XYZ file of C-alpha atoms in Angstrom:
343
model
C -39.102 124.987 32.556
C -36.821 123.633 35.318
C -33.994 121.294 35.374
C -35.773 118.831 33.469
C -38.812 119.155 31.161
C -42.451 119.529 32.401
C -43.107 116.472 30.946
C -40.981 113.651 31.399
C -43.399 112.724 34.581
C -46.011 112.656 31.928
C -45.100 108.831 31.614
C -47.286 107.834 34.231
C -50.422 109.061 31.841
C -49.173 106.202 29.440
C -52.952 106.084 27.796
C -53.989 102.191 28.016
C -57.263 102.397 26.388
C -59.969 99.538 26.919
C -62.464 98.838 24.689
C -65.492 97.600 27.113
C -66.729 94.582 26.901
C -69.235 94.189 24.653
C -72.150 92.002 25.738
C -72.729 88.605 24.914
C -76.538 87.227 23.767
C -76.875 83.595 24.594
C -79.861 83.628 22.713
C -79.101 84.747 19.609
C -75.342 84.224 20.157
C -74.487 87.412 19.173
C -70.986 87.261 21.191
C -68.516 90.245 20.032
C -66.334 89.045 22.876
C -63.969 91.389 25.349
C -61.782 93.176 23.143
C -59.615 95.718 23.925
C -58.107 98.550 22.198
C -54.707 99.945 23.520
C -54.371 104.066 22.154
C -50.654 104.046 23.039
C -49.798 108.240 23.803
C -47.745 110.254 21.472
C -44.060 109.929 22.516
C -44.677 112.682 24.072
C -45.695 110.775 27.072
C -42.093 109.936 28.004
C -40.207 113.057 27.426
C -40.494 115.679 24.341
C -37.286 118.182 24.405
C -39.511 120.993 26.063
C -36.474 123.151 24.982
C -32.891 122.943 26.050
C -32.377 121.956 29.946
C -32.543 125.199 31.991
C -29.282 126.127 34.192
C -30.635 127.899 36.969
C -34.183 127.448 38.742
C -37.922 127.900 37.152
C -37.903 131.449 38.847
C -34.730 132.209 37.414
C -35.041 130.888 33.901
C -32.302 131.282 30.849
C -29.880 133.361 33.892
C -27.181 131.643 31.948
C -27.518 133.794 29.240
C -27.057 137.190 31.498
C -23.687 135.343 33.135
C -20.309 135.680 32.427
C -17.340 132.677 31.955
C -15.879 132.219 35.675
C -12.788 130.323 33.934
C -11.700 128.365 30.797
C -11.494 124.769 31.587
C -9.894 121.928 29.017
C -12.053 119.732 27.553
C -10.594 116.498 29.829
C -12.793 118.483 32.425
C -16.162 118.572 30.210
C -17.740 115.561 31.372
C -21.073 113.694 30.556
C -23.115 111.393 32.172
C -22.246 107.774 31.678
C -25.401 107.133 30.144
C -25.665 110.331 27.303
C -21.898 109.600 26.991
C -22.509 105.736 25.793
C -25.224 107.323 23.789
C -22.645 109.570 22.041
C -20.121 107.128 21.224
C -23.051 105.601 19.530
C -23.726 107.694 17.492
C -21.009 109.216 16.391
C -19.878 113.442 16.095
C -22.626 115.505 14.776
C -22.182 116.105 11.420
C -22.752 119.966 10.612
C -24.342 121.807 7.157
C -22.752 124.778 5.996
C -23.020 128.215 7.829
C -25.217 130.645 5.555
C -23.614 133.335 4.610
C -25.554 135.799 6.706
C -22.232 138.338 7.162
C -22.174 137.565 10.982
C -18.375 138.098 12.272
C -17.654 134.827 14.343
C -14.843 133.936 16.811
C -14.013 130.223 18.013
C -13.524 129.817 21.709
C -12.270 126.694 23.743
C -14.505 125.416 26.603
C -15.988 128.482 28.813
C -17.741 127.595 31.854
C -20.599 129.046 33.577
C -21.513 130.146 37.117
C -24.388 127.260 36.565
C -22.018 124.618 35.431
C -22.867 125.105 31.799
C -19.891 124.197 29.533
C -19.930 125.747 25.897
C -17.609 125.374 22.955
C -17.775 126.997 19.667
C -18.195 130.213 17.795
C -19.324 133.422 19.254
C -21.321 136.538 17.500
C -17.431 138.962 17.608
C -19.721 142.138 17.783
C -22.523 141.093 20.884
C -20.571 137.910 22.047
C -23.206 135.407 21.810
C -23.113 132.465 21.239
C -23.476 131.985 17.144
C -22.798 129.876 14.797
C -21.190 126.257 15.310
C -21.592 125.173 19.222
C -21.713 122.584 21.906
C -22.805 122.664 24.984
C -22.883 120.625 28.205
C -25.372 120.931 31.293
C -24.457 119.639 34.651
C -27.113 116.469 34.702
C -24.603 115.324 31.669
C -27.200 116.250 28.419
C -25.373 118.139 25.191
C -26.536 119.943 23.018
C -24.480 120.575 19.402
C -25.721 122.516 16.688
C -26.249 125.749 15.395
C -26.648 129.065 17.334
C -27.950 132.202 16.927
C -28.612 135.008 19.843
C -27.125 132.617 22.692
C -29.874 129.759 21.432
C -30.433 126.829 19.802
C -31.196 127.736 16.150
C -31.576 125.841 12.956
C -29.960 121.621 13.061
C -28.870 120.966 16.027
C -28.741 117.254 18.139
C -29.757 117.284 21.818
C -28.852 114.306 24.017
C -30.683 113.919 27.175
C -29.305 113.137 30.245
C -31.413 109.500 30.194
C -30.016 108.975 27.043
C -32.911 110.124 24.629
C -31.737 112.073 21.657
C -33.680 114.747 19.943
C -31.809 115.773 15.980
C -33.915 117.735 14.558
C -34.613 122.014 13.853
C -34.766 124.239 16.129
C -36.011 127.864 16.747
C -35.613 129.802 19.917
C -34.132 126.577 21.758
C -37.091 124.454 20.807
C -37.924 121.436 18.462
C -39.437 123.459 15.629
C -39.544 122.164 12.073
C -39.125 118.818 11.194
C -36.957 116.041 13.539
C -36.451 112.420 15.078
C -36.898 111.811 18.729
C -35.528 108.694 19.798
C -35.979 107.272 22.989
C -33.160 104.913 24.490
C -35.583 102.319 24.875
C -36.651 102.071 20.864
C -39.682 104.320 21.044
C -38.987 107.162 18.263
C -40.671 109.871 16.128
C -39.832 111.216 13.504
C -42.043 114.499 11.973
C -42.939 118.055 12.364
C -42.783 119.260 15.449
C -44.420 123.039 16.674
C -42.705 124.739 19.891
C -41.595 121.563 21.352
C -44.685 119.565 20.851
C -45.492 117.299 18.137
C -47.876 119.053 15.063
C -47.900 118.090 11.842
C -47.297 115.257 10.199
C -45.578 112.217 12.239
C -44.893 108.526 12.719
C -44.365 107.032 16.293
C -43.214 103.608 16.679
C -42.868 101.757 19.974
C -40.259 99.150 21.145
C -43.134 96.718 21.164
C -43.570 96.990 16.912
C -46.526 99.519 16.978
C -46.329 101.737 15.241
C -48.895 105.324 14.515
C -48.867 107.204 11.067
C -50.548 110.295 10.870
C -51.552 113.969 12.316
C -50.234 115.393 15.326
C -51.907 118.736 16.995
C -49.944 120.036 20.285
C -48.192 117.102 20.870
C -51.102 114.596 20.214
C -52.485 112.225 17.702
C -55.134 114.479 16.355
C -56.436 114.038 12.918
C -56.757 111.490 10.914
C -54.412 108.256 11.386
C -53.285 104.986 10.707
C -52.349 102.842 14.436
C -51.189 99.195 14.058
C -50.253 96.994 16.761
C -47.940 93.960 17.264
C -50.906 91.328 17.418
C -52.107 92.589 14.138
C -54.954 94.658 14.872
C -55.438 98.091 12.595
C -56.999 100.994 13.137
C -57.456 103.605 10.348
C -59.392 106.884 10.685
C -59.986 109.921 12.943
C -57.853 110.648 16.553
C -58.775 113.575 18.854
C -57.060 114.822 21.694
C -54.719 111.190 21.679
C -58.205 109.157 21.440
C -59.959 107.122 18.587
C -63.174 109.500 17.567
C -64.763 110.480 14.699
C -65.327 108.234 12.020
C -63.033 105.127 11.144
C -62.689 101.252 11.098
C -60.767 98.823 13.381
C -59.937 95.555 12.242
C -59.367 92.682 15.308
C -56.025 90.643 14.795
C -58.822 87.857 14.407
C -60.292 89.849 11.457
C -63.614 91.104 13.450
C -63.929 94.835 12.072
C -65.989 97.496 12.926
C -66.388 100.433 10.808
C -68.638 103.426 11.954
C -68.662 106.388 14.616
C -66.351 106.796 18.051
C -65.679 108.912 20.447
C -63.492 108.329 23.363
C -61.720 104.745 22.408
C -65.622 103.679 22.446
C -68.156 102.494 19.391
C -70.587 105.642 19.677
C -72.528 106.333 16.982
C -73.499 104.530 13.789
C -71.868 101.730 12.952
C -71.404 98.194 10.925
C -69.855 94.975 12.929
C -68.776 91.964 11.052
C -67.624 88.941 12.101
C -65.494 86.530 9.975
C -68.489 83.996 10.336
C -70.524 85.890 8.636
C -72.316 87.930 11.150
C -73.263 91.265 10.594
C -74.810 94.342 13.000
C -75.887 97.425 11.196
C -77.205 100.382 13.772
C -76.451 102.355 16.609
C -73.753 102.145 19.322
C -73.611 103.863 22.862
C -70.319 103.541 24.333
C -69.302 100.373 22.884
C -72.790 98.530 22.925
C -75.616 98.216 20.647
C -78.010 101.161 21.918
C -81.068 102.310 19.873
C -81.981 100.802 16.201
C -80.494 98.488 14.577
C -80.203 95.284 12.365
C -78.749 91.831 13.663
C -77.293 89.563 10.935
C -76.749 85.761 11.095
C -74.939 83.796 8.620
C -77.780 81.337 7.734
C -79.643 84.995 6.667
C -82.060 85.452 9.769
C -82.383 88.815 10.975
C -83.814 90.962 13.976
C -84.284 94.319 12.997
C -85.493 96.634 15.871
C -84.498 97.827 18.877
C -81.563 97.781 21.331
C -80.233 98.602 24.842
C -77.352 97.790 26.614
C -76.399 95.570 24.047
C -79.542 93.426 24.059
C -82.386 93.391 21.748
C -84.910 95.764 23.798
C -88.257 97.149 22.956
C -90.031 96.253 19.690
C -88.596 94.648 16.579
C -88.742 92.180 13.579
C -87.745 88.806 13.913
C -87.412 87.981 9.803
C -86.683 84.521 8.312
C -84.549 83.210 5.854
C -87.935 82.534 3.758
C -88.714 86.229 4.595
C -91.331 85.928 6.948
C -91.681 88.542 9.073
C -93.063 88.512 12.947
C -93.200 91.111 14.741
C -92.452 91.093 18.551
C -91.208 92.590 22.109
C -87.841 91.421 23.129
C -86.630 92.657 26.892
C -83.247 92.575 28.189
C -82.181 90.738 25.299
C -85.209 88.080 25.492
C -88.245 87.658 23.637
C -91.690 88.320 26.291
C -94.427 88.261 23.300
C -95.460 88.030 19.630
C -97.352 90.512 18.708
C -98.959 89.302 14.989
């Protein structure tokens, strides 16, 4: 860890998933459209807590627990950023549980400050003097951290407010999200779950400042498991996540009521499969990375069907052209056109 956490860069992996087009046949006018499928990353792609902000440098982590005050300093000289200090105001003083009665001896102390700038108020450990018990404390880039404390860390409830302004209330073990808590994000993202060494695990729901909102597993700070994703425009998705992406087995329903429910892997139809349209058409078979690959049965409304094979997304190879009386020709179709009858 350094002054900030490994991953508040991590925004620039923002996952914006597309769906691939899916192609279009003219002559059957079997048209799926482009759709598109956007797997919005776990909120851990802005900035998870990562534990509390580190004082000194990566190769010199938690120093500030070896150092000794350098001078007491009034709390008109504790200052926060303008931004984490708007945020506090906000939301008001941190409201504390009860101390367990775990027959620690505590002291209070006024403001001590660090070598590294660190501020801390609150109660020490009388016997090792460390910090224990009720606490605050302020890093230079302006985040706070108040809580409970036990061994000089962050242990049991405690509220951390970033520097940027996200907040983080929530347990904590060993100065990391551990347990269940909220992370909010100044600009409306938030989740709210179980949380493993920092990184989402567990149980969790993510919403997004845009309405979407995710309801589901979490595994190292991922959606991972199975889910529930909605988006503003009213498109579901409900089933299995890997590694942040749609796979396994589930169903996605279009904001225009188009649903496929079958096999993915990677944000991509892979797999078996059913497509329905709201028209009435239907496709029943086998999908390679979003497009109709291998066997499979074509649908109209009227109640024609091909049933046969596919590549690319275009009827391909041999297959059953079969009537709405239920007569049955055979033929070869290529590149999505018809080249013979073969009865």
């Amino acid at each position: 860890m350094g002054n900030t956490c490994n991953c508040i860069d991590s925004k620039k992996d923002k996952a914006e998933v597309n769906i691939s087009s899916i192609q279009n046949d003219a002559e059957y006018n079997n048209n799926e459209e482009q759709v598109e499928v956007r797997s919005k990353g776990a909120v851990s792609n802005a900035k998870v807590p990562c534990g509390l902000p580190v004082e000194q440098s990566e190769s010199q982590p938690n120093t500030f627990l070896e150092s000794v005050p350098v001078n007491n300093q009034s709390a008109d000289d504790i200052t926060m950023n303008e931004v984490s200090l708007s945020v506090l105001k906000k939301l008001g003083p941190y409201k504390y549980e009860a101390i367990p009665d775990d027959g620690v001896r505590r002291i209070e102390k006024d403001w001590v400050v660090f070598s590294s700038g660190i501020k801390y108020k609150g109660q020490w450990n009388s016997l090792h003097n460390t910090k224990d018990g009720k606490g605050v404390q302020v890093w230079p880039d302006g985040s706070q951290y108040e809580g409970f404390w036990k061994n000089d860390k962050a242990n049991g409830k405690g509220r951390l407010i970033h520097g940027d302004g996200d907040v983080y209330e929530g347990d904590w073990v060993e100065d990391k999200a551990h347990g269940h808590g909220t992370y909010q994000h100044l600009d409306g993202g938030c989740y709210e779950g179980q949380w493993v060494e920092d990184k989402q695990s567990g149980s969790g729901k993510e919403t997004w400042p845009d309405g979407a909102i995710y309801e589901g597993k979490y595994m190292d700070g991922k959606k991972h498991g199975y889910g529930v994703f909605k988006w503003v425009d009213g498109s579901v998705y409900n089933g299995n996540f890997k590694q942040n992406n749609i796979e396994g087995e589930g169903s996605y329903t279009w904001s225009d009521k188009r649903n496929y429910t079958g096999s993915w892997k990677a944000n991509k139809m892979h797999g078996s499969g059913v497509f329905q349209w709201p028209d009435g058409r239907r496709y029943e078979g086998q999908y390679v990375e979003d497009k109709k690959e291998g066997k499979g049965v074509f649908t109209w409304p009227d109640g024609r069907k091909y049933d046969g094979g596919w590549k690319n997304g275009k009827q391909h190879g041999f297959g059953y052209y079969i009537a709405v009386d239920g007569q049955k020709r055979q033929g070869k179709w290529e590149d999505g056109t018809r080249t013979e009858w073969l009865d």
